[in-house]
mmCIF file of C-alpha atoms in Angstrom:
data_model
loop_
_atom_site.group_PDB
_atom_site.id
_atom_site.type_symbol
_atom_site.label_atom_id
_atom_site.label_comp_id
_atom_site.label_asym_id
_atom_site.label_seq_id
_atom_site.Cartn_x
_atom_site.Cartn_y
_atom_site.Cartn_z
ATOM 1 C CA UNK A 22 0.000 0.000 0.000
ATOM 2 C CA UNK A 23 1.753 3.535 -1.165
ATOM 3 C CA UNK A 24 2.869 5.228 1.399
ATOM 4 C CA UNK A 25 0.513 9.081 1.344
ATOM 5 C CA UNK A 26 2.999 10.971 3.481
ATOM 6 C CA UNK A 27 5.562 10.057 0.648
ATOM 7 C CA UNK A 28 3.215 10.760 -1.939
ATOM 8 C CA UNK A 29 2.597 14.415 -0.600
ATOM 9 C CA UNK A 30 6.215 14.910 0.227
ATOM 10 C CA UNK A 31 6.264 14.435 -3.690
ATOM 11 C CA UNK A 32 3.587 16.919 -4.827
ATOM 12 C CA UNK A 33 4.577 19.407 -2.456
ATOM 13 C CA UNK A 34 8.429 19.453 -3.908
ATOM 14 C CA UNK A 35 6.839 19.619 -7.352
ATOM 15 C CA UNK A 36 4.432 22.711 -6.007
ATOM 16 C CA UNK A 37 7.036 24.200 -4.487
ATOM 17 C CA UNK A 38 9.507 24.065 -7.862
ATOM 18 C CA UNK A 39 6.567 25.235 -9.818
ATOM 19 C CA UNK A 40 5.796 28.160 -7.108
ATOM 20 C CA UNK A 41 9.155 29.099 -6.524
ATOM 21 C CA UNK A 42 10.902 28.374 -10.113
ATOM 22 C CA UNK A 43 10.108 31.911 -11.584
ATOM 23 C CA UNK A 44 10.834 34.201 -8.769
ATOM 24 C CA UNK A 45 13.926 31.188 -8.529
ATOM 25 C CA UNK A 46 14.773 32.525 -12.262
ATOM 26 C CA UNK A 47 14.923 36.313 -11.857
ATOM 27 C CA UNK A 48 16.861 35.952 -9.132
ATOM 28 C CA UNK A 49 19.598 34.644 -11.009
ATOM 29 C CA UNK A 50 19.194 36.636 -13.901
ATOM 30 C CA UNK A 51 19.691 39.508 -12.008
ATOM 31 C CA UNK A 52 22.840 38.243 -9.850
ATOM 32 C CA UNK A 53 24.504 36.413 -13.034
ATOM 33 C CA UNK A 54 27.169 38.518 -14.692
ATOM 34 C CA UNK A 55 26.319 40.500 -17.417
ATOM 35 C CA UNK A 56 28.021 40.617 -21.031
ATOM 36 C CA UNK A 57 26.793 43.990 -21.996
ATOM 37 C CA UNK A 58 28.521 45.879 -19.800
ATOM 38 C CA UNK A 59 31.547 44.049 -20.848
ATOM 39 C CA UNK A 60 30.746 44.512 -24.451
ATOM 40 C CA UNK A 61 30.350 48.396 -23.764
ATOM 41 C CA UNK A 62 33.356 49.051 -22.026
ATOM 42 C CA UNK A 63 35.520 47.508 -25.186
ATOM 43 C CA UNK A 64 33.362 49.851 -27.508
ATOM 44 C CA UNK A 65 34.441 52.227 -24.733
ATOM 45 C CA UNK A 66 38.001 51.863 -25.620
ATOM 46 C CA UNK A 67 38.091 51.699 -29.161
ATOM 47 C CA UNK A 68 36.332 54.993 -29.235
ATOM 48 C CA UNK A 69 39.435 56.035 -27.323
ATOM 49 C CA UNK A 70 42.147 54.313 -29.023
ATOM 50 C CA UNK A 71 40.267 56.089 -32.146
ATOM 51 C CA UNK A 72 40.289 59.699 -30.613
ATOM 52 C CA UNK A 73 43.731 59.617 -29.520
ATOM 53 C CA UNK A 74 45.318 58.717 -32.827
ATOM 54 C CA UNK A 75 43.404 61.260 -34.501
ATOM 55 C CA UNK A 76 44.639 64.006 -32.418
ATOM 56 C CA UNK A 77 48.037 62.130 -32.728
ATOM 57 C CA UNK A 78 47.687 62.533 -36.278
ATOM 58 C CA UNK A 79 46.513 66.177 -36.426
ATOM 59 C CA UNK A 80 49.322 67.157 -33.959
ATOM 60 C CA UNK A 81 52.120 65.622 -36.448
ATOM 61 C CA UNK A 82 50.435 67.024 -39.711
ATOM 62 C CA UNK A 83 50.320 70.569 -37.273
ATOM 63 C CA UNK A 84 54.151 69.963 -36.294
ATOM 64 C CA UNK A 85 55.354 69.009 -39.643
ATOM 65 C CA UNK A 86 58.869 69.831 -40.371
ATOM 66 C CA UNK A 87 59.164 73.406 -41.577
ATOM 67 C CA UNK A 88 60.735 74.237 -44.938
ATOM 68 C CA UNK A 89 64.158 74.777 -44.834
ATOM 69 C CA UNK A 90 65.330 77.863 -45.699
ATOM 70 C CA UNK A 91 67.955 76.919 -48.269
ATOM 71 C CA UNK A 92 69.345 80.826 -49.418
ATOM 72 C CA UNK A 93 68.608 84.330 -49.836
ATOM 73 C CA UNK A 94 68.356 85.710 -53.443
ATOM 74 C CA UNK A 95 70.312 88.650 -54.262
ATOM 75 C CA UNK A 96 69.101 91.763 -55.594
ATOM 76 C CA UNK A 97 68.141 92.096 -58.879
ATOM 77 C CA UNK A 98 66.528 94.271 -61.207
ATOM 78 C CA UNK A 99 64.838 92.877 -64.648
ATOM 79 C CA UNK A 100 61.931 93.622 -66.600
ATOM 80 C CA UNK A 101 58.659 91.720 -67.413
ATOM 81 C CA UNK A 102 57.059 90.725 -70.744
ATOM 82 C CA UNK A 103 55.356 94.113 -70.593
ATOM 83 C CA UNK A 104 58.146 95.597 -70.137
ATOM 84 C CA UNK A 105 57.595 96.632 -66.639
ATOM 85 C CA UNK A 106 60.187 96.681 -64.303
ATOM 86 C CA UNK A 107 60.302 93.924 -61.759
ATOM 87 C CA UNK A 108 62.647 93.320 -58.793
ATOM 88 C CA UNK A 109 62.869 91.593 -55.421
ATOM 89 C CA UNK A 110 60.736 94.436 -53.990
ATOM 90 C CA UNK A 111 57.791 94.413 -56.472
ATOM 91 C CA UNK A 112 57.883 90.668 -55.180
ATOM 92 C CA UNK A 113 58.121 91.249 -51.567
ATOM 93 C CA UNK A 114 55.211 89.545 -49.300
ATOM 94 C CA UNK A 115 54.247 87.168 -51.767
ATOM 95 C CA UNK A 116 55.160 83.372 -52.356
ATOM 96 C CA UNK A 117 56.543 82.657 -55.724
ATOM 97 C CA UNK A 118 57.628 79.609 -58.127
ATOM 98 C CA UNK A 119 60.514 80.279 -60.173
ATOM 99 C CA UNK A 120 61.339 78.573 -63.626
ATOM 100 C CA UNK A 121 64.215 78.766 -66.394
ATOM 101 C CA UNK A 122 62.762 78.588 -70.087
ATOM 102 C CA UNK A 123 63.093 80.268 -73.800
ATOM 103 C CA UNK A 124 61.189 80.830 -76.625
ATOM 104 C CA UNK A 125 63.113 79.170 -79.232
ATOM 105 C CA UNK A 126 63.201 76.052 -76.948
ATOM 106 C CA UNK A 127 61.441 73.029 -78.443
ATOM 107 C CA UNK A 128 62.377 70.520 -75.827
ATOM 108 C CA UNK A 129 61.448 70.459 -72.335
ATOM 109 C CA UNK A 130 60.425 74.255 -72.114
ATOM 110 C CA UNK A 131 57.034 73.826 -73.434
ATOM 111 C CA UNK A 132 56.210 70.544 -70.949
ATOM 112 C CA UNK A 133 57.426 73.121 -68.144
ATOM 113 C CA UNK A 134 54.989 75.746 -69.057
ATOM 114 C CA UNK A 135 52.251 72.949 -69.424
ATOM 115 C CA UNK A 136 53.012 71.795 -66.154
ATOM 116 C CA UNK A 137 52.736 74.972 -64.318
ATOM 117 C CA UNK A 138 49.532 75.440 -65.780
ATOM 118 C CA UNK A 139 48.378 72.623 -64.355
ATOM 119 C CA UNK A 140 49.935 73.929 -60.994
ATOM 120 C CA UNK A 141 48.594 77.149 -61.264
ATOM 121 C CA UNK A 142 45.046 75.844 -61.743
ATOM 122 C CA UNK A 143 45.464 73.914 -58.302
ATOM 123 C CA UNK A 144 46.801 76.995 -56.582
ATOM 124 C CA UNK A 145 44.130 79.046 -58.094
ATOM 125 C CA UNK A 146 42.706 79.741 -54.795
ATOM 126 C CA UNK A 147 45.742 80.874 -53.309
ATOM 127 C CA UNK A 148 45.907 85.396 -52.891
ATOM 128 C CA UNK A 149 49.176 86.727 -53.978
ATOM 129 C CA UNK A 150 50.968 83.594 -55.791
ATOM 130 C CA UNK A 151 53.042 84.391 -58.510
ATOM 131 C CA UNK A 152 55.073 82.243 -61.199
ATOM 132 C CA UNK A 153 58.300 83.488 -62.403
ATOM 133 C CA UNK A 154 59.661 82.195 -65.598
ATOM 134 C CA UNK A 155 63.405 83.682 -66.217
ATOM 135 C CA UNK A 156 64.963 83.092 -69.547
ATOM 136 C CA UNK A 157 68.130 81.705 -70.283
ATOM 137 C CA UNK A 158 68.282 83.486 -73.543
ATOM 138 C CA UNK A 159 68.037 86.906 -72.857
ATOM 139 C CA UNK A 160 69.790 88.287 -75.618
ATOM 140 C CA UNK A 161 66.882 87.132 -78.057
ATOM 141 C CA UNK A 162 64.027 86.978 -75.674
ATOM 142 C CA UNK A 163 63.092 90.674 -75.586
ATOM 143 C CA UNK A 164 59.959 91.661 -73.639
ATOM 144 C CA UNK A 165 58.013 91.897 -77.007
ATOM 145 C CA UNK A 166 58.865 88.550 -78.163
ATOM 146 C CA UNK A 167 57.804 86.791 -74.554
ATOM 147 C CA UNK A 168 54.970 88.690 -74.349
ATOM 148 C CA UNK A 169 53.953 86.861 -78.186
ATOM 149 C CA UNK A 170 55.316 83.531 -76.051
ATOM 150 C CA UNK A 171 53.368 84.287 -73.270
ATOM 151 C CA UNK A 172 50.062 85.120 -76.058
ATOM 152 C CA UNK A 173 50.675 81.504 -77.697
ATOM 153 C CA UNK A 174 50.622 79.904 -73.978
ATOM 154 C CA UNK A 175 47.612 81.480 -72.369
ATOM 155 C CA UNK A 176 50.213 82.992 -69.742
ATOM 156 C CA UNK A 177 48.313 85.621 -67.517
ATOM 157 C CA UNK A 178 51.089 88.773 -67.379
ATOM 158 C CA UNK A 179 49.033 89.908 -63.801
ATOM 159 C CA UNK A 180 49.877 86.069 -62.432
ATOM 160 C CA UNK A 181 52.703 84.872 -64.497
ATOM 161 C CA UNK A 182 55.822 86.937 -65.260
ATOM 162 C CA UNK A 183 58.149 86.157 -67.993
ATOM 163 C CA UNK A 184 60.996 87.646 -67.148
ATOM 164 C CA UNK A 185 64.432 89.071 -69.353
ATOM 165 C CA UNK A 186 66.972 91.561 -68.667
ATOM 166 C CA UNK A 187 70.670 91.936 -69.665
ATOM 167 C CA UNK A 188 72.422 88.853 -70.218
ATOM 168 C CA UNK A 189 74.902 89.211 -67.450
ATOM 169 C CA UNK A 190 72.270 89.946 -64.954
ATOM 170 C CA UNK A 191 69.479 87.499 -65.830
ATOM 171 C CA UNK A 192 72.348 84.613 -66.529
ATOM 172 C CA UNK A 193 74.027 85.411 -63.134
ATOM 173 C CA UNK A 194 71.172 85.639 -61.007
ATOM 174 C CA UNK A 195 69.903 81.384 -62.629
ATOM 175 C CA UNK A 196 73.866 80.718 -61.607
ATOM 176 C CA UNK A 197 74.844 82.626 -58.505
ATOM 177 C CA UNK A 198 71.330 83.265 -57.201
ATOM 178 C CA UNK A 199 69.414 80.049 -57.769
ATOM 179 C CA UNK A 200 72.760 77.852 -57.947
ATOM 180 C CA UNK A 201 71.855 76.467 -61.034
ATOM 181 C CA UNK A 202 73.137 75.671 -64.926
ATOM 182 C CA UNK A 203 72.836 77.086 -67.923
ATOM 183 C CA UNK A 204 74.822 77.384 -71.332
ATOM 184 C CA UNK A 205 74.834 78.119 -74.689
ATOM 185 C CA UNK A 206 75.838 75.860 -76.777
ATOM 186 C CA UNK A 207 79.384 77.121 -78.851
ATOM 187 C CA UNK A 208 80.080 76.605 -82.715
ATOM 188 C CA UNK A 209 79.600 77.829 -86.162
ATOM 189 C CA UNK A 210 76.430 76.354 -86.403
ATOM 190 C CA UNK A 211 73.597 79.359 -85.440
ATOM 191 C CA UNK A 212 71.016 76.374 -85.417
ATOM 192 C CA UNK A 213 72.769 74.801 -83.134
ATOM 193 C CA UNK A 214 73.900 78.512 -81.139
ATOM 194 C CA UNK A 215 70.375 79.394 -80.345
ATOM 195 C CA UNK A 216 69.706 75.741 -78.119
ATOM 196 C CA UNK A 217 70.493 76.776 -74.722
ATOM 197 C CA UNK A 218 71.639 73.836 -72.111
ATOM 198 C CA UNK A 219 69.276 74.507 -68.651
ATOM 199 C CA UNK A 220 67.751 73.220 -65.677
ATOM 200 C CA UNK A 221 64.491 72.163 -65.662
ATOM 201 C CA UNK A 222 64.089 72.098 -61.789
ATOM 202 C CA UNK A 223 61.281 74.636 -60.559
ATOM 203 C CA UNK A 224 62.010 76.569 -57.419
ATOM 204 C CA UNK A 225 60.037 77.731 -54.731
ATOM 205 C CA UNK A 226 60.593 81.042 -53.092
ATOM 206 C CA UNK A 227 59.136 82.800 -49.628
ATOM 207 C CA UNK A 228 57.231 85.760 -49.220
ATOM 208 C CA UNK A 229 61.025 86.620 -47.605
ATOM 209 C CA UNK A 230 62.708 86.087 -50.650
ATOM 210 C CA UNK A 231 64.206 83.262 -49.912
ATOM 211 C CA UNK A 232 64.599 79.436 -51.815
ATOM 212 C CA UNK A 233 62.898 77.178 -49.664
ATOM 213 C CA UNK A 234 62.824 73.857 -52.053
ATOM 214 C CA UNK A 235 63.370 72.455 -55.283
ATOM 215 C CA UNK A 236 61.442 70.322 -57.799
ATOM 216 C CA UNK A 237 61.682 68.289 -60.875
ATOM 217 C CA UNK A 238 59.578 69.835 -63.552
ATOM 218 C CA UNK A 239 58.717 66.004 -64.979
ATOM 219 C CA UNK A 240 58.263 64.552 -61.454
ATOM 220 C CA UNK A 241 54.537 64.146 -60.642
ATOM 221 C CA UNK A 242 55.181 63.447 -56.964
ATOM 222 C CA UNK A 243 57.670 66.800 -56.718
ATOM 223 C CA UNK A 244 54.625 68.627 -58.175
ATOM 224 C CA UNK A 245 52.497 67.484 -56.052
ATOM 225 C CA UNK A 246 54.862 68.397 -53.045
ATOM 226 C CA UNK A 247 55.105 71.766 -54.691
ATOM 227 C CA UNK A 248 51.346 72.567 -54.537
ATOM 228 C CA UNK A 249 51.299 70.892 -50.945
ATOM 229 C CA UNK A 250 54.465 73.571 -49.688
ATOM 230 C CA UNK A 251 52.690 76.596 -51.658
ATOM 231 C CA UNK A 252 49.655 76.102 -49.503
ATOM 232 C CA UNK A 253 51.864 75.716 -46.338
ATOM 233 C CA UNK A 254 53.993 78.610 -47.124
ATOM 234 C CA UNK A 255 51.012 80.635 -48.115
ATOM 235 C CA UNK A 256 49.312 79.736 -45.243
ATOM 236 C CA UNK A 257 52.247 81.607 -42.877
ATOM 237 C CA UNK A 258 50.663 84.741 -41.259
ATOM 238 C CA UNK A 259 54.883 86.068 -40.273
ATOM 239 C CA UNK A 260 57.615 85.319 -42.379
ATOM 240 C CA UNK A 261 61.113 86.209 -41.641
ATOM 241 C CA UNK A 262 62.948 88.800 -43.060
ATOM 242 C CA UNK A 263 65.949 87.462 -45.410
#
């Protein structure tokens, strides 16, 4: 015969897990551990591994090395292709790319020009920049005839100067002033007379009047560094004196 005070030790165990099993349930839900708040606090530093190297990254592009200041050009006093006169003074206060070319070049000369176009249209938001283009053959490149170069090559005279003088002057300011080559070629032949040997490099000058850099004319990468540096330079509210 079963046994009834087993039997109701039985149902009452079952009552009681059926009674007690919810309240049983919460009770543990709220004293296990959580993975949220786990799950937030790595969000939590992310976000601030993120922050910190972006400022780390604004502070270097902030603290990037300055220009160097590489010389001071000497004084000069030339004329443009409007036969204006133009010196370091009438260039004073303004940031400026120098380049070497002539009008009877058919080599590289016409690549430079196209290339500082393509600067200048970059930099056409930048006040006050100017473009310098000296020529190595100053005995034949009168202001008249650049100004007709500077016609055939959409060359703004207000943005772009094209610049002669006497030989002796305009050749010893590319060689003494900028530090760089030129030379005519020697001989009998007047064909061969007229090609001048010359840098192609394009320098960049401070509001100062000083070289700050140089670039290779064919060099994609130096011409982007050069529009990079114009900004930056332009971008100075105090420049030195030279």
């Amino acid at each position: 015969m079963p046994d009834r005070r087993a039997s109701v030790r039985c149902c009452g165990a079952r009552l009681c897990r059926m009674a007690c099993g919810p309240a049983r349930a919460r009770e543990e839900a709220m004293t296990r551990p959580s993975s949220s708040p786990n799950r937030a606090g790595r969000f939590a530093v992310a976000a601030l591994i993120f922050v910190a190297a972006a400022v780390a990254a604004t502070r270097f592009a902030v603290r990037r090395p300055a220009l160097p200041v590489i010389s001071s050009l000497p004084e000069f006093h030339l004329v443009d292709q409007t036969g204006a006169p133009l010196s370091n003074a009438d260039l004073r206060g303004r940031v400026w790319i120098a380049s070497f070319i002539y009008t009877r070049c058919t080599g590289p000369c016409p690549v430079i020009v196209e290339r500082l176009h393509q600067v200048a249209r970059r930099l056409a938001d930048v006040p006050n920049l100017a473009i310098v283009s000296f020529t190595v053959d100053p005995q034949y490149d009168t202001p008249e005839v650049l100004a007709a170069y500077g016609r055939k090559h959409r060359i703004d005279p207000s943005r772009w100067k094209l610049v002669t003088g006497p030989s002796r002057a305009v050749i010893g300011l590319i060689r003494e002033g900028f530090y760089l080559p030129v030379e005519r070629n020697a001989g009998g032949d007047p064909q061969r007379a007229a090609v001048v040997t010359h840098s192609v490099r394009l320098v960049l000058v401070d509001q100062a009047g000083r070289i700050r850099a140089y670039y290779d004319s064919g060099s994609q990468d130096d011409l982007d560094r050069l529009v990079n540096d114009v900004r930056w330079l332009a971008k100075r509210k105090k420049v030195e004196p030279a």
